[in-house]
XYZ file of C-alpha atoms in Angstrom:
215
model
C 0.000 0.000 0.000
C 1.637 3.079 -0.856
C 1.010 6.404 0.967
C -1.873 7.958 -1.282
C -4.311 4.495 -1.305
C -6.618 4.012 1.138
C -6.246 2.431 4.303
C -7.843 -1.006 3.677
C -9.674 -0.613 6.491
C -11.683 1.831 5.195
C -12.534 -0.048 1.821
C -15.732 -0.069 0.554
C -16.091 3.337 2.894
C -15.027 5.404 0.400
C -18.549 6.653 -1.300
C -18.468 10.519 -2.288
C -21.925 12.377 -1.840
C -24.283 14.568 0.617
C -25.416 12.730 3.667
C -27.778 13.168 6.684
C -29.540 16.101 7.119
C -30.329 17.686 3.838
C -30.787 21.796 4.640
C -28.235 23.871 5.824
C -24.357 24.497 4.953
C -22.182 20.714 5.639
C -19.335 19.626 7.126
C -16.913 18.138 5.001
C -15.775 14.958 5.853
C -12.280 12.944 4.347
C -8.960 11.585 4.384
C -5.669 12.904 4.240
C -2.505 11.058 2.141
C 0.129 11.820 3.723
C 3.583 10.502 5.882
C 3.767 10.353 9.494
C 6.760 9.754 11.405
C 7.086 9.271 15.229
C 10.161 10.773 17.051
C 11.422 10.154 20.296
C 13.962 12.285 21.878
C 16.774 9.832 23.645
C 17.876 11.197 27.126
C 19.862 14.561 26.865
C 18.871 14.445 22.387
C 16.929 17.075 22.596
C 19.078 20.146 21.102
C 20.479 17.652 18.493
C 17.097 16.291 17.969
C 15.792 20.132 17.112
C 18.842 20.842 15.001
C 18.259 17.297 13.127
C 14.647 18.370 12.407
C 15.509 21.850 11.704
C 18.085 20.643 8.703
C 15.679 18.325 7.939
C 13.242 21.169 6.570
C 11.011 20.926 9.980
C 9.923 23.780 12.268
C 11.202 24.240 15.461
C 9.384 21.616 17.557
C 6.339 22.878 19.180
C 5.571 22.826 22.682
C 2.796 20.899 24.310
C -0.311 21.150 23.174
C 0.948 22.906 19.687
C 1.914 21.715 16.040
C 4.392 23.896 14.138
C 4.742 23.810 10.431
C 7.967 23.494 8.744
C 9.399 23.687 4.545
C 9.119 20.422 4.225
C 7.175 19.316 7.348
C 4.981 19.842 10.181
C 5.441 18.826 13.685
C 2.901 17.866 16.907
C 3.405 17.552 19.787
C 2.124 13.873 21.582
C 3.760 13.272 24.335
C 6.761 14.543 26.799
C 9.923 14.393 24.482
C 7.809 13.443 21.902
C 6.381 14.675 18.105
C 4.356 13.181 15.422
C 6.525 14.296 12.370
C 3.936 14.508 8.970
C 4.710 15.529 5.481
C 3.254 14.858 2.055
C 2.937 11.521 0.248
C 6.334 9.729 -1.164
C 8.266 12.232 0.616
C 10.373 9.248 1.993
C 10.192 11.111 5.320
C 11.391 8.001 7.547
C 14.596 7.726 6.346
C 15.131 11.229 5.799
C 14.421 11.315 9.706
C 16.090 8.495 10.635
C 19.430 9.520 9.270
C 19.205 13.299 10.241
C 18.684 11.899 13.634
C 20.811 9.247 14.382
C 20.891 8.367 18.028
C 19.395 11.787 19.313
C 15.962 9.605 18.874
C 13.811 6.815 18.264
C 12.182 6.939 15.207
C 9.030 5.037 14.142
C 7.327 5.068 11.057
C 3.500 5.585 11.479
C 2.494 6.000 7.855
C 0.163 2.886 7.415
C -0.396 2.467 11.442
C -2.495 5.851 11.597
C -4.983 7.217 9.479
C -5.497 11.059 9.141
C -9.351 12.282 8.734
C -10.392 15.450 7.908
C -13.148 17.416 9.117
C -14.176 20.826 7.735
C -16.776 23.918 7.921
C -18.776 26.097 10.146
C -19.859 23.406 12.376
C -16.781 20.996 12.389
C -16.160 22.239 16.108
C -19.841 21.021 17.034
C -19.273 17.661 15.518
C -16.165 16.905 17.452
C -17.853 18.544 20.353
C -20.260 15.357 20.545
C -17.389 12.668 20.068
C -14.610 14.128 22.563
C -14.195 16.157 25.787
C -11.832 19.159 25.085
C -13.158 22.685 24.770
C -12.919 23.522 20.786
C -13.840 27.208 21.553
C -11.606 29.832 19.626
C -10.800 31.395 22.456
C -9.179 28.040 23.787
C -8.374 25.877 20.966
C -7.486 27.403 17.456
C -5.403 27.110 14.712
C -2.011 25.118 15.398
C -3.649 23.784 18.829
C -3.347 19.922 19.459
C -4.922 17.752 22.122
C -4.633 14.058 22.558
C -7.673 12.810 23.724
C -9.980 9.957 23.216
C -12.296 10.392 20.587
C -15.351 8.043 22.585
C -12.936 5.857 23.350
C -10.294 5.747 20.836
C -7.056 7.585 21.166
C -6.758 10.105 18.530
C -4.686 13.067 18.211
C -6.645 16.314 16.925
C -5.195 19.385 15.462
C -6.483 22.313 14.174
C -5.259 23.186 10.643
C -7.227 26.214 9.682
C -9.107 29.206 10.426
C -12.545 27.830 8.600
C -12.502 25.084 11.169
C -10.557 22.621 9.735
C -8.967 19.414 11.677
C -7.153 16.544 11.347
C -8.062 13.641 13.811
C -5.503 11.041 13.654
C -6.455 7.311 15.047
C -4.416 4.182 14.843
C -5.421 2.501 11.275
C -7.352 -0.864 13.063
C -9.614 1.973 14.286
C -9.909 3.948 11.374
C -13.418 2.319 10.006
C -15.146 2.811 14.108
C -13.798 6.220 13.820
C -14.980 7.268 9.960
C -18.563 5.508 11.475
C -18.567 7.884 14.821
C -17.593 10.813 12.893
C -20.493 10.134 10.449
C -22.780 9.591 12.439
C -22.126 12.771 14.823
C -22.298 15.255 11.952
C -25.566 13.559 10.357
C -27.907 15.801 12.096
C -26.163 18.803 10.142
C -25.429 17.239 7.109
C -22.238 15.872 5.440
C -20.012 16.319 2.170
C -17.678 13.734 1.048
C -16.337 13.921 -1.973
C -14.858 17.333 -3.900
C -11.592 18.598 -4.257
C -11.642 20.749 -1.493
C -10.191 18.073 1.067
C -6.942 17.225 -0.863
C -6.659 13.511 -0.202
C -8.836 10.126 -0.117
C -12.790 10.050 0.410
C -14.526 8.869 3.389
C -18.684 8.171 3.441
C -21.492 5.463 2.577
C -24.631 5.390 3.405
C -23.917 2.820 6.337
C -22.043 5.048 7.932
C -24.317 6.797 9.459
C -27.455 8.664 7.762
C -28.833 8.244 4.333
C -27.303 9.922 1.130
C -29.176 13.243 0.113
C -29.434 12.895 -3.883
């Protein structure tokens, strides 16, 4: 499986069209293609962690509860010592990490073990509101703001990646199909997009997951 197809957990998920409620403006829902790369600061690796990331193209890594956004990558914070690296499709970003590092850190390739939905629109923060418990209010939460919460129950990682609202909610792949089902379901009662060009990556949607499809 390269980095653009779809998780096969999601197969047969992928139907574009409107679903749920039928008035009103939707949320978009989808899937991002994309690398991610787990890093791991060793004990004392931090500066030459930061300066391996730094020549790598990367931002300087964010603090908790913040991503930062690099040339060639972005960072997130998920843990003490700890950053989810991501960057575009076939950008061979493990490697690329993995020899910029060298022992300053552990690094783990997470490209096919998470899965990266998107989430878009006016309501996207009421739609995560009903799925997870951290306060999504502007004031609290905005663009470049992660939290690592469950998501129900699942562990996810959510980040903010626009203004609009737009989000990424990252899940471990075996959980990716429960997840694309809860997030369905949750934005049903105001309607949901999948499908378009606006989302930039694979589809997400189906009638069984979660309201019918408005034709």
């Amino acid at each position: 499986m390269s980095a653009t197809e779809p998780h096969p957990w999601l197969a047969g998920a992928l139907v574009p069209g409107r679903f749920g409620a039928a008035a009103g403006e939707p949320v978009r829902l989808g899937t991002r293609a994309c690398e991610l790369v787990q890093v791991l600061a060793r004990r004392d690796g931090d500066a030459a962690l930061q300066a391996a990331i730094r020549a790598a193209g990367g931002p300087d890594l964010p603090p908790p509860g913040h991503a930062a956004q690099g040339e060639r990558m972005a960072a997130l914070w998920t843990q003490p010592r700890g950053w989810l690296i991501q960057a575009g499709p076939d950008a061979g970003l493990a490697r690329r990490l993995a020899d910029a590092c060298g022992p300053a850190a552990a690094v783990v390739e997470q490209t096919h073990g998470r899965c990266v939905f998107t989430l878009e629109g006016a309501h996207a923060r009421a739609v995560l509101a009903r799925l997870c418990r951290v306060d999504l209010h502007p004031r609290a939460f905005g663009p470049g703001r992660v939290a690592v919460t469950p998501l129900s129950e699942i562990a996810a990682v959510i980040h903010q990646t626009g203004a609009a609202p737009g989000f990424d909610i990252i899940v471990a792949s075996s959980y990716a199909r429960a997840v694309a089902g809860m997030l369905a379901a949750a934005a049903a009662p105001i309607g949901y997009q999948v499908g378009g060009d606006q989302m930039g990556g694979d589809q997400m949607g189906g009638d069984q997951m979660g309201g019918d499809r408005v034709d």
